[in-house]
PDB file of C-alpha atoms in Angstrom:
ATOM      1  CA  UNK A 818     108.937  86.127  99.430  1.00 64.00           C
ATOM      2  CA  UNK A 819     106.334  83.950  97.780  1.00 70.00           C
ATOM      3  CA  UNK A 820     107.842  80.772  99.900  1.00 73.00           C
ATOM      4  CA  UNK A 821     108.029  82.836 103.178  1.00 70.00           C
ATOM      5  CA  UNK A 822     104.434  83.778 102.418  1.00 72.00           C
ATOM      6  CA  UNK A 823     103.828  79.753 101.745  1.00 80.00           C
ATOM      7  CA  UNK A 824     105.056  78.317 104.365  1.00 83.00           C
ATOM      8  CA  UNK A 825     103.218  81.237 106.974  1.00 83.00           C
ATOM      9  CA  UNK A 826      99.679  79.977 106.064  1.00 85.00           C
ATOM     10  CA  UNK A 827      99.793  76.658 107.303  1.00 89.00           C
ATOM     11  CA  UNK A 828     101.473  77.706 110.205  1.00 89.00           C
ATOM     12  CA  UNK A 829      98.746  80.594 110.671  1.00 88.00           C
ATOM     13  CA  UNK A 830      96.243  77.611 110.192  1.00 90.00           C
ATOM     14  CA  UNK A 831      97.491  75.207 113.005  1.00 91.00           C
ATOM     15  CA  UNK A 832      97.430  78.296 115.466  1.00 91.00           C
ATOM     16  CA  UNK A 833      93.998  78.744 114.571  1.00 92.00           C
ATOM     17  CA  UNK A 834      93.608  74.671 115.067  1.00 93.00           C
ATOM     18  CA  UNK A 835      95.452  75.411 118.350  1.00 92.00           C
ATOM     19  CA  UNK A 836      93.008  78.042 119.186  1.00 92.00           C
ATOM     20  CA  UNK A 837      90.178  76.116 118.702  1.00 92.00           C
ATOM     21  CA  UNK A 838      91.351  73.645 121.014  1.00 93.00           C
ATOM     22  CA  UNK A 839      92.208  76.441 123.632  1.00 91.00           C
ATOM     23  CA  UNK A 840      89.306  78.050 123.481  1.00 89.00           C
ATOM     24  CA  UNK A 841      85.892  75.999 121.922  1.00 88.00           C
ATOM     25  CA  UNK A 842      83.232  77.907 123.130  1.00 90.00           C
ATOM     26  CA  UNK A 843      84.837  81.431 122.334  1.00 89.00           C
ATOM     27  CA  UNK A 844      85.320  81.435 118.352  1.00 88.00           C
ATOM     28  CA  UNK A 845      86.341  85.085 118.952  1.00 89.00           C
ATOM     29  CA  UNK A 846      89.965  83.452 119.910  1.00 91.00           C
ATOM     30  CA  UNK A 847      90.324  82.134 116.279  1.00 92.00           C
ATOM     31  CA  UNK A 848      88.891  85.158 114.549  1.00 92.00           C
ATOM     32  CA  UNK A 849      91.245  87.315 116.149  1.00 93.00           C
ATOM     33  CA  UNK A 850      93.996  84.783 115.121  1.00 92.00           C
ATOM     34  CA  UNK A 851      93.090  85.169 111.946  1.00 92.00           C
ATOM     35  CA  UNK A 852      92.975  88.718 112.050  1.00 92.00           C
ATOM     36  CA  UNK A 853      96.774  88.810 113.557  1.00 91.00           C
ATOM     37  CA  UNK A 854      97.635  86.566 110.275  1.00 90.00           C
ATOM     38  CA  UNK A 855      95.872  89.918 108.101  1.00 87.00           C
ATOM     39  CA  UNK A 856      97.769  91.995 109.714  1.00 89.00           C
ATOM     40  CA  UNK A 857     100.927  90.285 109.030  1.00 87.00           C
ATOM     41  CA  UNK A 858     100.466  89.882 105.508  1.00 83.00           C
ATOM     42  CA  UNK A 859      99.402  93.689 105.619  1.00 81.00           C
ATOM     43  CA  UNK A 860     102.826  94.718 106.947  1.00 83.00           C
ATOM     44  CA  UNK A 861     104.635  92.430 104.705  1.00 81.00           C
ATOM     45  CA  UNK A 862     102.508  93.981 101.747  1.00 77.00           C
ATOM     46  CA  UNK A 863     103.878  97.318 103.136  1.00 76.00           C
ATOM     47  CA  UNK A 864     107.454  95.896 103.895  1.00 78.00           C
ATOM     48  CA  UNK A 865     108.113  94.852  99.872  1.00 77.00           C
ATOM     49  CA  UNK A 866     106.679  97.415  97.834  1.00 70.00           C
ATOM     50  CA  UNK A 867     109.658  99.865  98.741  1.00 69.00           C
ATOM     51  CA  UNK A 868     112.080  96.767  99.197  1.00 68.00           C
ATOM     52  CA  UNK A 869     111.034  95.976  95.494  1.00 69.00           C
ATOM     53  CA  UNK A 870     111.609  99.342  94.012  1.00 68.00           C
ATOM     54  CA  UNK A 871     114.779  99.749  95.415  1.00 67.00           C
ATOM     55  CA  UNK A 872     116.044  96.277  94.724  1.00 68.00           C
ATOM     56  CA  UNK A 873     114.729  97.339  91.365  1.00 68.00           C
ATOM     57  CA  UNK A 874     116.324 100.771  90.727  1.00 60.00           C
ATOM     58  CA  UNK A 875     119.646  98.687  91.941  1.00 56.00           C
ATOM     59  CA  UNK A 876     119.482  96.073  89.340  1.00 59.00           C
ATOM     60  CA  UNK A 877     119.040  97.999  86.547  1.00 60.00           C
ATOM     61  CA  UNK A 878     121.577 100.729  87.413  1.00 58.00           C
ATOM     62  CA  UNK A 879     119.399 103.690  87.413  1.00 57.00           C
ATOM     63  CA  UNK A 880     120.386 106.950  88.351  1.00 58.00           C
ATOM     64  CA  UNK A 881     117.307 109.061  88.047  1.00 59.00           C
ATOM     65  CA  UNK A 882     116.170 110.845  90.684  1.00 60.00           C
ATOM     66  CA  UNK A 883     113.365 109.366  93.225  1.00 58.00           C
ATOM     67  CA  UNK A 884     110.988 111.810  94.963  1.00 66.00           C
ATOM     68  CA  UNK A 885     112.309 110.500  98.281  1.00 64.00           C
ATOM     69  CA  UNK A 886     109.488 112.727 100.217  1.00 69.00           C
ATOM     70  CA  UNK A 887     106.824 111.044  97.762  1.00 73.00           C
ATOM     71  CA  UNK A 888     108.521 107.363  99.241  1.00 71.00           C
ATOM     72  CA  UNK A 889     108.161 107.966 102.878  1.00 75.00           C
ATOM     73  CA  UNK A 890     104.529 109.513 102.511  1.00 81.00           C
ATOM     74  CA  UNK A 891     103.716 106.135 100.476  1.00 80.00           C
ATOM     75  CA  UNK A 892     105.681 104.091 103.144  1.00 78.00           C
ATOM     76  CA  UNK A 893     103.665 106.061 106.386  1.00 85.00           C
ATOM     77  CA  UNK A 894     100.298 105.891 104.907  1.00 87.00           C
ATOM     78  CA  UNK A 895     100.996 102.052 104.472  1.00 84.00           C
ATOM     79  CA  UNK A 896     101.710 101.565 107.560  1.00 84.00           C
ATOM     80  CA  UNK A 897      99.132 104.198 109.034  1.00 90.00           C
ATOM     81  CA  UNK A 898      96.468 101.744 106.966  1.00 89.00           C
ATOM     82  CA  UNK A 899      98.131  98.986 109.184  1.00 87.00           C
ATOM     83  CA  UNK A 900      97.792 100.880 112.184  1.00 90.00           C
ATOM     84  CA  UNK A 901      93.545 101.983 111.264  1.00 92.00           C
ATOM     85  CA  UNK A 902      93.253  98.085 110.240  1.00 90.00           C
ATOM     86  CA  UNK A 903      94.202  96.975 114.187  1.00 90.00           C
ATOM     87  CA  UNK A 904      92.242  99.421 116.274  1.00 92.00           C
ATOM     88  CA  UNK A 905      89.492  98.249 113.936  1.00 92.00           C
ATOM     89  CA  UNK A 906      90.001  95.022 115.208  1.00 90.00           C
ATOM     90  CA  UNK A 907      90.917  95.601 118.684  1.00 91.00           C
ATOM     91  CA  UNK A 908      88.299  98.145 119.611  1.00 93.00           C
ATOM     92  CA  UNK A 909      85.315  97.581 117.237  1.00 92.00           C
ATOM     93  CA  UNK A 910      84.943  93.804 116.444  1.00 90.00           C
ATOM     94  CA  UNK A 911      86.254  93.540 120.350  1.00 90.00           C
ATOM     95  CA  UNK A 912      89.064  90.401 119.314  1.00 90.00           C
ATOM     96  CA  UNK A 913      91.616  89.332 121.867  1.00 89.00           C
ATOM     97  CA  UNK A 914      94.674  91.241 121.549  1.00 90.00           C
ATOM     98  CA  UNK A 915      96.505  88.299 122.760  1.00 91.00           C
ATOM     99  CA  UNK A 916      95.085  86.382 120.223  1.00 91.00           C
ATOM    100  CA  UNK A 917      96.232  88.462 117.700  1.00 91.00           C
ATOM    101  CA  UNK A 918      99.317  88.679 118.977  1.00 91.00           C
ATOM    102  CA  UNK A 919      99.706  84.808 118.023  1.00 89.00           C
ATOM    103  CA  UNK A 920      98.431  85.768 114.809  1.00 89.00           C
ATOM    104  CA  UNK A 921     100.973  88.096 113.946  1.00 88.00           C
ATOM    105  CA  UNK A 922     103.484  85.695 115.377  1.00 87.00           C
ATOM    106  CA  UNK A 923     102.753  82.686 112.583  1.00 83.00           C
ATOM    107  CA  UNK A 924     105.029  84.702 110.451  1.00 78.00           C
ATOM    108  CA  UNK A 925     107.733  84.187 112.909  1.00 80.00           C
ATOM    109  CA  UNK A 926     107.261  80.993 114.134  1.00 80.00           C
ATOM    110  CA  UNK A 927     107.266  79.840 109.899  1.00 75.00           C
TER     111      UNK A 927
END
């Protein structure tokens, strides 16, 4: 995870070079660029926590019980934090959805 997460932040940072280019005289272009890269490494902070504790619980052979209903409230309020974090973004610092869009997409494009 720690290379995926390596090789996504200098991607991140030549879309942000790109959207400087694209757009000089609006810096909200790269700021919401930026904030699409948050959000991505918000959902892949949400993404590995479970991941991790069941890859866990499978390597050492464990076969207590886990409070499934404790795991999805832990999973929806992760991503409900993810959710809060955008309209944030979108509605109250007014940054391009587009733009953010690209953002999120650095992950992908890596």
């Amino acid at each position: 995870m720690r290379r995926f997460a390596s090789t996504a932040a200098p991607m991140l940072g030549g879309l942000c070079a790109a959207a400087v280019a694209w757009a000089p005289e609006r810096p909200q272009v790269v700021l919401a660029v930026v904030g699409g890269g948050v959000l991505m490494g918000l959902t892949v902070w949400a993404i590995t926590g479970p991941a991790d504790a069941l890859l866990r619980g499978a390597e050492t052979s464990e076969n207590r019980p886990v409070p499934r209903g404790f795991s999805l409230v832990k999973f929806f309020t992760r991503h409900v934090i993810l959710a809060f974090a955008a309209y944030v973004m979108m509605v109250r610092l007014h940054l391009d959805p587009v733009a953010m869009l690209v953002g999120v997409t650095s992950v992908v494009v890596a």
